CSV table of C-alpha atoms and ligand atoms in Angstrom, one decimal:
chain,number,residue,atom,x,y,z
A,1,UNK,CA,98.6,121.0,73.3
A,2,UNK,CA,97.0,123.8,75.1
A,3,UNK,CA,99.9,125.2,77.1
A,4,UNK,CA,97.4,127.3,79.1
A,5,UNK,CA,95.8,124.3,80.7
A,6,UNK,CA,98.4,121.6,81.2
A,7,UNK,CA,97.1,118.7,83.3
A,8,UNK,CA,99.4,117.2,85.8
A,9,UNK,CA,99.5,114.3,88.3
A,10,UNK,CA,101.3,114.9,91.6
A,11,UNK,CA,102.8,111.5,92.6
A,12,UNK,CA,105.4,110.1,95.0
A,13,UNK,CA,107.5,107.1,95.7
A,14,UNK,CA,108.1,106.9,99.5
A,15,UNK,CA,107.9,110.7,99.7
A,16,UNK,CA,110.3,111.4,96.7
A,17,UNK,CA,107.7,113.5,94.9
A,18,UNK,CA,107.0,114.3,91.3
A,19,UNK,CA,104.9,116.5,89.0
A,20,UNK,CA,104.0,114.2,86.1
A,21,UNK,CA,102.9,115.8,82.8
A,22,UNK,CA,101.8,114.1,79.7
A,23,UNK,CA,103.3,115.3,76.4
A,24,UNK,CA,102.2,112.2,74.3
A,25,UNK,CA,99.5,114.2,72.6
A,26,UNK,CA,101.5,117.2,71.6
A,27,UNK,CA,105.0,118.7,71.9
A,28,UNK,CA,105.8,120.4,75.2
A,29,UNK,CA,108.8,122.7,75.5
A,30,UNK,CA,109.8,123.3,79.1
A,31,UNK,CA,112.9,125.4,79.7
A,32,UNK,CA,115.0,125.0,82.9
A,33,UNK,CA,113.4,128.1,84.3
A,34,UNK,CA,109.9,126.6,83.9
A,35,UNK,CA,111.1,123.4,85.6
A,36,UNK,CA,112.5,125.3,88.5
A,37,UNK,CA,109.3,127.4,88.8
A,38,UNK,CA,107.1,124.3,88.8
A,39,UNK,CA,109.4,122.5,91.3
A,40,UNK,CA,109.5,125.6,93.6
A,41,UNK,CA,107.8,124.6,96.9
A,42,UNK,CA,106.9,128.2,97.8
A,43,UNK,CA,105.7,129.6,94.5
A,44,UNK,CA,105.2,126.6,92.3
A,45,UNK,CA,103.6,123.2,92.7
A,46,UNK,CA,106.7,121.8,94.5
A,47,UNK,CA,108.5,118.5,93.6
A,48,UNK,CA,111.9,116.8,93.6
A,49,UNK,CA,111.6,116.0,89.9
A,50,UNK,CA,109.4,117.0,87.0
A,51,UNK,CA,108.5,113.9,84.9
A,52,UNK,CA,107.4,114.3,81.2
A,53,UNK,CA,105.7,111.4,79.5
A,54,UNK,CA,106.4,111.2,75.8
A,55,UNK,CA,105.7,108.6,73.1
A,56,UNK,CA,108.3,105.9,72.5
A,57,UNK,CA,109.0,103.6,69.5
A,58,UNK,CA,110.9,101.2,71.8
A,59,UNK,CA,108.6,101.0,74.8
A,60,UNK,CA,105.2,101.8,76.2
A,61,UNK,CA,106.3,105.3,77.2
A,62,UNK,CA,109.3,107.5,77.2
A,63,UNK,CA,110.1,109.1,80.6
A,64,UNK,CA,112.0,112.3,80.7
A,65,UNK,CA,113.4,113.3,84.1
A,66,UNK,CA,114.1,116.9,85.1
A,67,UNK,CA,115.6,117.5,88.5
A,68,UNK,CA,114.3,120.5,90.6
A,69,UNK,CA,117.4,122.5,89.5
A,70,UNK,CA,116.2,122.2,85.9
A,71,UNK,CA,118.9,119.7,84.9
A,72,UNK,CA,117.8,116.7,82.7
A,73,UNK,CA,119.0,113.3,84.0
A,74,UNK,CA,118.6,109.7,82.8
A,75,UNK,CA,117.3,107.8,85.7
A,76,UNK,CA,114.7,108.0,88.5
A,77,UNK,CA,113.7,104.8,90.3
A,78,UNK,CA,110.9,106.1,92.3
A,79,UNK,CA,109.4,108.0,89.4
A,80,UNK,CA,109.7,104.8,87.2
A,81,UNK,CA,107.3,103.0,89.7
A,82,UNK,CA,104.8,105.9,89.5
A,83,UNK,CA,105.0,106.0,85.6
A,84,UNK,CA,104.7,102.2,85.4
A,85,UNK,CA,101.4,102.4,87.5
A,86,UNK,CA,99.9,105.1,85.2
A,87,UNK,CA,100.8,103.2,82.0
A,88,UNK,CA,99.7,99.8,83.3
A,89,UNK,CA,96.3,101.2,84.2
A,90,UNK,CA,96.0,102.8,80.7
A,91,UNK,CA,97.1,99.6,79.0
A,92,UNK,CA,95.1,97.3,81.2
A,93,UNK,CA,98.1,95.0,81.8
A,94,UNK,CA,100.5,94.6,84.7
A,95,UNK,CA,103.7,94.4,82.6
A,96,UNK,CA,104.9,97.6,80.8
A,97,UNK,CA,108.1,99.1,79.6
A,98,UNK,CA,109.6,102.5,80.1
A,99,UNK,CA,112.2,104.0,77.8
A,100,UNK,CA,114.7,106.5,79.4
A,101,UNK,CA,117.6,108.4,77.9
A,102,UNK,CA,120.0,105.5,78.2
A,103,UNK,CA,117.9,102.3,78.6
A,104,UNK,CA,114.5,100.5,78.5
A,105,UNK,CA,113.2,99.4,81.8
A,106,UNK,CA,110.8,96.5,82.4
A,107,UNK,CA,108.1,97.0,85.0
A,108,UNK,CA,105.6,94.8,86.8
A,109,UNK,CA,102.7,96.4,88.7
A,110,UNK,CA,101.6,94.0,91.4
A,111,UNK,CA,98.0,93.6,92.6
A,112,UNK,CA,99.3,94.5,96.0
A,113,UNK,CA,100.3,98.0,94.8
A,114,UNK,CA,104.0,97.1,94.8
A,115,UNK,CA,105.9,97.8,91.6
A,116,UNK,CA,109.0,96.1,90.5
A,117,UNK,CA,111.4,97.9,88.1
A,118,UNK,CA,114.2,96.0,86.3
A,119,UNK,CA,116.9,98.7,86.5
A,120,UNK,CA,119.2,96.7,84.2
A,121,UNK,CA,122.9,95.9,84.9
A,122,UNK,CA,124.8,98.4,87.0
A,123,UNK,CA,127.8,100.0,85.5
A,124,UNK,CA,130.9,99.7,87.8
A,125,UNK,CA,133.9,100.9,85.8
A,126,UNK,CA,135.4,104.3,86.8
A,127,UNK,CA,134.7,105.7,83.2
A,128,UNK,CA,131.1,104.5,83.3
A,129,UNK,CA,130.2,106.3,86.5
A,130,UNK,CA,131.8,108.6,85.2
A,131,UNK,CA,134.9,109.7,87.2
A,132,UNK,CA,137.5,112.2,86.1
A,133,UNK,CA,140.3,109.9,87.2
A,134,UNK,CA,141.0,106.2,86.8
A,135,UNK,CA,140.1,104.1,89.9
A,136,UNK,CA,140.4,100.3,89.3
A,137,UNK,CA,138.6,99.3,92.4
A,138,UNK,CA,135.4,101.4,92.5
A,139,UNK,CA,134.3,99.8,95.7
A,140,UNK,CA,136.5,102.3,97.5
A,141,UNK,CA,137.6,105.6,96.0
A,142,UNK,CA,139.5,108.3,97.9
A,143,UNK,CA,137.7,111.5,98.1
A,144,UNK,CA,138.4,114.6,100.1
A,145,UNK,CA,135.3,116.9,100.4
A,146,UNK,CA,136.1,120.6,100.1
A,147,UNK,CA,138.8,122.1,102.4
A,148,UNK,CA,141.0,119.8,104.4
A,149,UNK,CA,139.0,120.5,107.6
A,150,UNK,CA,135.8,119.4,105.9
A,151,UNK,CA,134.3,116.1,107.2
A,152,UNK,CA,135.2,113.4,104.7
A,153,UNK,CA,132.8,110.6,103.7
A,154,UNK,CA,134.9,107.5,104.1
A,155,UNK,CA,136.0,106.0,100.7
A,156,UNK,CA,132.7,105.8,98.9
A,157,UNK,CA,131.8,103.1,96.4
A,158,UNK,CA,130.6,104.5,93.1
A,159,UNK,CA,127.9,102.9,90.9
A,160,UNK,CA,126.0,104.0,87.8
A,161,UNK,CA,122.4,102.7,87.7
A,162,UNK,CA,121.5,105.0,84.8
A,163,UNK,CA,122.8,107.9,86.9
A,164,UNK,CA,126.0,108.4,89.0
A,165,UNK,CA,126.0,107.5,92.7
A,166,UNK,CA,128.6,107.6,95.5
A,167,UNK,CA,127.7,105.5,98.6
A,168,UNK,CA,129.7,105.8,101.8
A,169,UNK,CA,129.4,103.5,104.8
A,170,UNK,CA,128.5,105.0,108.1
A,171,UNK,CA,127.9,103.6,111.6
A,172,UNK,CA,125.1,106.1,112.1
A,173,UNK,CA,123.6,107.7,109.0
A,174,UNK,CA,121.5,110.1,111.1
A,175,UNK,CA,124.7,111.6,112.5
A,176,UNK,CA,126.1,112.6,109.1
A,177,UNK,CA,125.6,116.2,108.2
A,178,UNK,CA,124.6,115.3,104.7
A,179,UNK,CA,123.1,118.7,104.1
A,180,UNK,CA,126.6,120.1,104.4
A,181,UNK,CA,128.7,117.4,102.9
A,182,UNK,CA,126.2,116.4,100.1
A,183,UNK,CA,126.6,119.6,97.9
A,184,UNK,CA,130.4,119.5,98.3
A,185,UNK,CA,130.6,116.0,97.0
A,186,UNK,CA,127.8,116.5,94.4
A,187,UNK,CA,130.0,119.1,92.8
A,188,UNK,CA,133.4,117.5,93.5
A,189,UNK,CA,135.7,117.7,90.4
A,190,UNK,CA,136.0,113.9,90.5
A,191,UNK,CA,132.4,113.8,89.2
A,192,UNK,CA,132.3,115.5,85.8
A,193,UNK,CA,128.5,114.9,85.6
A,194,UNK,CA,128.1,115.5,89.4
A,195,UNK,CA,126.8,112.7,91.5
A,196,UNK,CA,124.0,111.6,93.9
A,197,UNK,CA,125.6,111.2,97.4
A,198,UNK,CA,124.4,108.6,99.9
A,199,UNK,CA,125.4,107.3,103.4
A,200,UNK,CA,124.7,103.7,104.1
A,201,UNK,CA,124.4,101.9,107.4
A,202,UNK,CA,124.5,98.1,107.4
A,203,UNK,CA,121.9,96.9,109.9
A,204,UNK,CA,122.1,93.2,109.1
A,205,UNK,CA,123.2,90.9,106.1
A,206,UNK,CA,119.8,91.7,104.4
A,207,UNK,CA,119.0,95.2,105.6
A,208,UNK,CA,120.6,98.6,105.2
A,209,UNK,CA,119.6,102.2,106.1
A,210,UNK,CA,120.2,104.9,103.4
A,211,UNK,CA,120.1,108.7,103.3
A,212,UNK,CA,120.7,110.6,100.1
A,213,UNK,CA,121.7,114.1,98.9
A,214,UNK,CA,120.3,114.0,95.4
A,215,UNK,CA,122.1,115.6,92.5
A,216,UNK,CA,119.9,118.5,91.4
A,217,UNK,CA,117.3,118.1,94.2
A,218,UNK,CA,119.1,118.0,97.6
A,219,UNK,CA,118.0,115.9,100.6
A,220,UNK,CA,115.0,113.8,99.6
A,221,UNK,CA,112.7,111.4,101.5
A,222,UNK,CA,113.8,108.6,99.2
A,223,UNK,CA,116.0,107.9,96.1
A,224,UNK,CA,115.3,104.7,94.2
A,225,UNK,CA,118.5,104.7,92.2
A,226,UNK,CA,120.5,105.5,95.4
A,227,UNK,CA,118.8,102.5,97.1
A,228,UNK,CA,119.9,100.3,94.1
A,229,UNK,CA,123.5,101.8,94.2
A,230,UNK,CA,123.7,101.3,98.0
A,231,UNK,CA,122.6,97.7,97.7
A,232,UNK,CA,125.1,97.0,94.9
A,233,UNK,CA,127.9,98.7,96.9
A,234,UNK,CA,127.1,96.7,100.0
A,235,UNK,CA,127.0,93.4,98.1
A,236,UNK,CA,130.3,94.2,96.3
A,237,UNK,CA,131.8,94.9,99.7
A,238,UNK,CA,130.4,91.5,100.9
A,239,UNK,CA,128.5,93.3,103.7
A,240,UNK,CA,125.1,91.9,102.6
A,241,UNK,CA,123.4,89.2,100.6
A,242,UNK,CA,122.1,89.8,97.1
A,243,UNK,CA,118.6,90.8,98.3
A,244,UNK,CA,118.6,93.8,100.5
A,245,UNK,CA,115.8,95.7,102.3
A,246,UNK,CA,116.8,99.4,102.1
A,247,UNK,CA,115.2,101.7,104.7
A,248,UNK,CA,115.0,105.3,103.5
A,249,UNK,CA,113.6,108.2,105.4
A,250,UNK,CA,110.3,107.8,103.5
A,251,UNK,CA,110.1,104.0,103.8
A,252,UNK,CA,111.5,100.7,102.5
A,253,UNK,CA,112.4,99.4,99.0
A,254,UNK,CA,113.6,95.8,98.3
A,255,UNK,CA,116.6,95.6,96.0
A,256,UNK,CA,117.7,92.3,94.4
A,257,UNK,CA,120.9,92.1,92.4
A,258,UNK,CA,120.0,89.0,90.5
A,259,UNK,CA,122.8,86.5,90.2
A,260,UNK,CA,121.5,84.9,86.9
A,261,UNK,CA,121.8,88.0,84.7
A,262,UNK,CA,123.3,90.8,86.8
A,263,UNK,CA,120.1,92.9,86.7
A,264,UNK,CA,119.1,95.0,89.6
A,265,UNK,CA,115.4,94.7,90.6
A,266,UNK,CA,113.8,97.4,92.7
A,267,UNK,CA,110.4,96.8,94.4
A,268,UNK,CA,108.3,99.4,96.2
A,269,UNK,CA,105.1,101.4,96.4
A,270,UNK,CA,103.8,104.4,94.4
A,271,UNK,CA,101.1,107.0,95.2
A,272,UNK,CA,98.9,109.5,93.4
A,273,UNK,CA,98.5,112.5,95.7
A,274,UNK,CA,96.3,114.8,93.5
A,275,UNK,CA,95.8,116.1,90.0
A,276,UNK,CA,95.6,119.6,88.7
A,277,UNK,CA,96.3,122.1,86.0
A,278,UNK,CA,99.6,123.9,85.7
A,279,UNK,CA,98.9,127.7,85.4
A,280,UNK,CA,100.4,129.2,82.3
A,281,UNK,CA,102.6,131.6,84.4
A,282,UNK,CA,104.6,128.5,85.6
A,283,UNK,CA,105.2,127.4,82.1
A,284,UNK,CA,106.6,130.7,81.0
A,285,UNK,CA,108.1,132.3,84.2
A,286,UNK,CA,108.2,136.1,84.1
A,287,UNK,CA,111.4,137.5,82.7
A,288,UNK,CA,112.3,134.5,80.7
B,301,API,N1,118.6,113.3,91.4
B,301,API,C1,118.8,112.1,90.5
B,301,API,C2,117.5,111.8,89.7
B,301,API,C3,116.4,111.3,90.5
B,301,API,C4,116.8,110.1,91.2
B,301,API,C5,115.9,109.7,92.3
B,301,API,N2,114.7,110.6,92.5
B,301,API,C6,115.4,108.3,92.2
B,301,API,O1,114.3,107.9,92.6
B,301,API,O2,116.2,107.5,91.6
B,301,API,C7,119.9,112.4,89.5
B,301,API,O3,120.1,113.6,89.3
B,301,API,O4,120.5,111.4,89.0
């Protein structure tokens, strides 16, 4: 692969945005510095996550997910919809599969442009999130954020949908200073792998509002896995039914926690914003 002319797609799912590069034709080595340089909104292309497509033995494509801070993670719901759309077009079929670090996702690309991802069965045990301490009821864990005077998110529910999430109920998600509380909780010692932090406002038995501070990316316009985690948490707390419309700052996703097999299905849009070529200096940032 010619590292001096790396094609990329700029894509988004409800404003959660990605630089998508294709490494299926040749090895691509991207250090954390290069990921941060590409994700930089002032001097790079700018994105919440960098997505690398690789060949897979188990699925139509392998999706690597690198957060804007350079950390590699195992799940990204909004990106999965974007990748599914790319691969479905290549393969000429609506149903495709996406392998990630810890699971194979099924995807259906609808003629209406909505994409459904089968996110699998959520993990709910404290050691599957993971948490550093044992909590036997993960619908409510006690968490003090930072110093005693710091605002505390009320007893979040924790869920792993391929990545760790803490979702706290709020009467007004817009009033929560998530930019301040988010990083405190993301790095809380209870989360040995850090966590994505959300606040969830139940609007009706089939509709919630969600805002998220993403691990490794900060406040984003949408977080697909957080929408899944918030829906699972609300269903476990018997605040909603098993199909929930989740309204994120960037728009709506529909989440179903299917009774028959316990799988979580996420449905929503994708978008291709533009295509381009990554300049070599972003791939090997100066001083690296
Ligand atoms: N920041 C997340 C990964 C991206 C998740 C989000 N973009 C989504 O759509 O699920 C994490 O570190 O687990």
